[in-house]
Amino acid sequence: MSSPFEWLIFLPFAGGVITFLLPGKSRPWLALLLTVGTFAAAWWLASDVWREGPQGYALGGWEAPLGINLYADGLSALLLLTTSAVMTLASFYSLGYFSREAEASSWTEARAFVPLWLFLLGSLNALFVSRDLFNLYVALELLTIAGVALVALAGGATALRAGMRYLLAAFLASLLYLMGVALLYGEFGVLDLALIAEAAEGGTRAPVIALAFVFLGLGIKAALFPFHAWLPHAHASAPAPVSAVLSALVVKAAFYVILRLWVDVFADSVTAPAAQAAGALGAAGILWGSFQALREQRLKLVVAHSTVAQVGYLFLLFPLLTGVGEGAWRFDAWAGGVYHMMSHAFAKGALFLAAGTILYAYGNDQISAMRGLTRTLPITTVSFGIAGIALVGLPPSGSFIAKWMLLTATIESAQWWWAVVIGAGTLLSGAYVYRLVSAAFTPDTLPESIRPVPRVMEYASLILALTSLGLGLRAAEPFDLLEVGAPFSMIVAGVGT
Amino acid sequence: MSTFELYAALAAVLFAVGLYGFFVRQELVRKVVGLNIIGAAVFLLLIAIAYRNRGDFADPVPHAMVLTGIVVAVSATALALALARRIEDETGTRRLPEDEESS
Amino acid sequence: MLEHGVDIVLAGSIAVVAWRVLLEPQLFRSMVLFIAMGLMLSLAWVRLAAPDIALAEAAIGAGLTGILLIRAAQTEAAQEAAAAAREAATSGWRRWFPGAGRIVSAAAALAFAAVLLVAVIDLPGEPIGLTEAAATEMEASGVEHPVTSVLLNFRAYDTWLEVGVLLLAAMGVLAIHRTYNLRSTRSEEHTMLVLTWLARIILPLAVLIAGYLYWSGTHQPGGAFQAGAILAAALVLMQLAGFRGVSGLSTLWLGAGLMLSFAAFLAVGFIGTFEGEFLRYRHATGELIILALELTIVVSTAVTLAALFAGAGSQSGDDSDAVRARTPPESL
């Protein structure tokens, strides 16, 4: 086991097996230990990438095209770090969340939760290092089944229905993706992304229809408007740590596959109108998701609708990559989108954990019931505020840098209309975040009974929120890492790869 | 029309039939059947491509993909049916209400 | 030309049966037609030189999926009428435009089919793929059957994750029912004597067939998943005949059965890293390791599929009495 790839795959899956078979209350602690270990492995891989450039790995010693190869560049490394960091903190949170004393049901929940949780981590890792079209399908499928099971864990009609909708949408999406993969295999005769990229270079063999199937399937999984209808209830009715991870990471995983294929493999096959269309759907998602978030009465649903909006920003990067001439703005658009992915992962993770804490303490998550939060749950209120800042994209958060880069790209690529969308989205998110924060600060009579909240829950969301802020204060290293193996360069002279 | 083209065309037809069923039918079980028909369409295309690629034997890689796909499909189907069953236990019906989607 | 005629008739019939599956108003019959479609697809796989897929389709795609669906259809049949009445009184814009949803759906489905046809016609007609590559490397894989060499050596990583998907589905079903074993599942009340008798005959036969499929997978069509599915079918039959089957297993044994194969791949992968890469096994030991892994696949597939069947029809442990009172009696 001398390669970080091995540990990234081995640790979470081995943990899933062990925690499923072994009884005992040590399970959540073991899960925590393994997420920390996975973070260490991600760090190891990131430092290898940093020092030596992109890393590869041939499973079973079989090189592509016959075997399955793994690959990690700066993008993979950053997303792996984000994944294990968010899941580690969410694991801390779950120590408190599932420890509700003397409740048999929560004990059952916790028992089923830990192995599914570790399998989810393993499938995210597998996905972020995959370089094979079909292996990506299997990883996406693992992710979906684990996600659906974790949503349904909450029990009750709402969660079950939400899980069902999620499963139906994701099942259809997988089949659309697989149909695309079948067509691509018929065209290129290989599954390895690097080999396909070679064959597709220049755009003489542009499998437009196959790509349409692939991107449609992945768009459904990434909850791109108008394929987002499954998301809000699925994310809102899951147990809190699950909501956090679904919104922070699982949706991004599907987007990551789109990004990889669009930019790294089929850059010469995708057309400018397709990029504009992707951007338009993203813009519609921003407006629709924000609008719904403003209307919702339940806290977790507000946060879930906001995910639909935030995913919309990611799709803006595709039209911004087009444009006439050479320029650093392509790196700005691409890296800005990726940084938004990361920053939103931490901010949204923090928000969902904080929302879960409020639900835990108050017994419901009606916004109108949130009054007096500053006195009852001060730490949670602070993390709510910080994460809110990051969500809106105010300085000094990571989202501020991300949005700034996207805005720069809109101007330099002469596509001002996307700047209008970003501006409108920022105002709308400001409005729904303000609505939540003002409710929290309303000094009102306190609710009669508040369940005491384990401290670990409050601190886990605070640390996540602070990280989303820290990404704005210390951005140099992440961007240097991101540039390793990137399709675009920070410096104008290096552009044109 | 070669054998490859014939079965590839059948894949397109099955895809449309399954998709229509998935959209139109409201019962969860029938939606799942629709998805399984779409799955059959995908598998058919893969196997037809494997047949086109045959040398001494048909291309084994799409065959392995389809075997995986069949196992994945039965897994998702079973999970969906278990969910449908529990939804019925909780609500007395196996359909999803339509108005929830708009929110 | 006659050869081609067979394919045309087969393809036409599959399309017609698929359409009938959709149109058939009675759910139970629709499911039976679905199984028939699966069996016809098996014939298509044989025509397309894919005997492994034909076996898997018959056993899993048509067989077990069909049994799962029929079981689901049985309880639903009673509700059909009430639900249909409710559908007639749908709310919203659908009431004003009856059939609009259907027309849009049909248009979308046809558009997809047309686009797909165009894409298929655009595909290169000449072979392009990994047939050659697999043929060259097969000797180093340890087995003589190309599909097995891909499934258990070249792309063993995918197969491992596939076993993981199956396992996760079972874990998900258990989680949905809030239970860790299937002991709370309802045993069949009205057991027919003929079923009991049949189960006694079929079980040893299934073991025999499964063993043969498993063993032959290294050098001819067959394989572990197909063998596991046959065993699972036998376990399901036992359950229908009133025996306990997988629902008699304790939490630990059920868990072990579900996990066995996934854990075995994990262990083999781990050992492989001492020699080179994760899941590396070539040359001399290749065949032995593949046989061992396949054996675990047989066991885990059988246990998991049978557990999925038990779980898809079962009542949850905690509130099953209250639920049973609400559930309409089974017809058919």
mmCIF file of N, CA and C in Angstrom, chain A residues 11 29-43 84-85 87-89 91-92 118 121:
data_model
loop_
_atom_site.group_PDB
_atom_site.id
_atom_site.type_symbol
_atom_site.label_atom_id
_atom_site.label_comp_id
_atom_site.label_asym_id
_atom_site.label_seq_id
_atom_site.Cartn_x
_atom_site.Cartn_y
_atom_site.Cartn_z
ATOM 1 N N LEU A 11 -9.477 2.559 2.510
ATOM 2 C CA LEU A 11 -9.923 2.937 3.859
ATOM 3 C C LEU A 11 -11.439 3.024 4.003
ATOM 4 N N TRP A 29 -17.244 6.334 16.134
ATOM 5 C CA TRP A 29 -15.854 6.744 16.356
ATOM 6 C C TRP A 29 -14.959 6.172 15.281
ATOM 7 N N LEU A 30 -15.219 4.923 14.916
ATOM 8 C CA LEU A 30 -14.428 4.301 13.848
ATOM 9 C C LEU A 30 -14.623 5.061 12.541
ATOM 10 N N ALA A 31 -15.864 5.456 12.285
ATOM 11 C CA ALA A 31 -16.148 6.214 11.065
ATOM 12 C C ALA A 31 -15.352 7.504 11.059
ATOM 13 N N LEU A 32 -15.322 8.147 12.206
ATOM 14 C CA LEU A 32 -14.587 9.406 12.320
ATOM 15 C C LEU A 32 -13.105 9.190 12.033
ATOM 16 N N LEU A 33 -12.570 8.143 12.654
ATOM 17 C CA LEU A 33 -11.162 7.820 12.467
ATOM 18 C C LEU A 33 -10.850 7.598 10.989
ATOM 19 N N LEU A 34 -11.743 6.886 10.315
ATOM 20 C CA LEU A 34 -11.490 6.559 8.904
ATOM 21 C C LEU A 34 -11.636 7.788 7.998
ATOM 22 N N THR A 35 -12.553 8.695 8.344
ATOM 23 C CA THR A 35 -12.646 9.903 7.518
ATOM 24 C C THR A 35 -11.387 10.747 7.704
ATOM 25 N N VAL A 36 -10.874 10.784 8.936
ATOM 26 C CA VAL A 36 -9.624 11.508 9.164
ATOM 27 C C VAL A 36 -8.495 10.851 8.376
ATOM 28 N N GLY A 37 -8.456 9.515 8.412
ATOM 29 C CA GLY A 37 -7.438 8.788 7.646
ATOM 30 C C GLY A 37 -7.548 9.078 6.155
ATOM 31 N N THR A 38 -8.788 9.156 5.663
ATOM 32 C CA THR A 38 -8.990 9.458 4.246
ATOM 33 C C THR A 38 -8.499 10.858 3.922
ATOM 34 N N PHE A 39 -8.702 11.771 4.864
ATOM 35 C CA PHE A 39 -8.203 13.127 4.652
ATOM 36 C C PHE A 39 -6.675 13.103 4.530
ATOM 37 N N ALA A 40 -6.050 12.304 5.382
ATOM 38 C CA ALA A 40 -4.585 12.192 5.323
ATOM 39 C C ALA A 40 -4.153 11.648 3.962
ATOM 40 N N ALA A 41 -4.879 10.641 3.470
ATOM 41 C CA ALA A 41 -4.538 10.070 2.163
ATOM 42 C C ALA A 41 -4.724 11.106 1.058
ATOM 43 N N ALA A 42 -5.795 11.905 1.168
ATOM 44 C CA ALA A 42 -6.031 12.944 0.166
ATOM 45 C C ALA A 42 -4.909 13.981 0.206
ATOM 46 N N TRP A 43 -4.456 14.284 1.428
ATOM 47 C CA TRP A 43 -3.364 15.233 1.601
ATOM 48 C C TRP A 43 -2.086 14.695 0.941
ATOM 49 N N SER A 84 -13.090 14.862 1.880
ATOM 50 C CA SER A 84 -12.788 14.237 3.169
ATOM 51 C C SER A 84 -12.862 15.262 4.295
ATOM 52 N N ALA A 85 -12.571 16.541 4.005
ATOM 53 C CA ALA A 85 -12.680 17.544 5.060
ATOM 54 C C ALA A 85 -14.138 17.727 5.475
ATOM 55 N N MET A 87 -16.591 15.648 5.046
ATOM 56 C CA MET A 87 -17.142 14.433 5.659
ATOM 57 C C MET A 87 -16.576 14.197 7.042
ATOM 58 N N THR A 88 -15.326 14.613 7.277
ATOM 59 C CA THR A 88 -14.781 14.481 8.630
ATOM 60 C C THR A 88 -15.580 15.332 9.605
ATOM 61 N N LEU A 89 -15.820 16.590 9.224
ATOM 62 C CA LEU A 89 -16.550 17.465 10.134
ATOM 63 C C LEU A 89 -17.992 16.991 10.304
ATOM 64 N N SER A 91 -18.877 13.954 10.194
ATOM 65 C CA SER A 91 -18.805 12.776 11.066
ATOM 66 C C SER A 91 -18.746 13.194 12.527
ATOM 67 N N PHE A 92 -17.947 14.242 12.799
ATOM 68 C CA PHE A 92 -17.937 14.806 14.157
ATOM 69 C C PHE A 92 -19.356 15.155 14.581
ATOM 70 N N LEU A 118 -19.762 5.552 5.099
ATOM 71 C CA LEU A 118 -18.405 5.253 4.633
ATOM 72 C C LEU A 118 -18.418 4.798 3.172
ATOM 73 N N LEU A 121 -18.508 7.878 1.126
ATOM 74 C CA LEU A 121 -17.178 8.492 1.038
ATOM 75 C C LEU A 121 -16.320 7.747 0.025
#
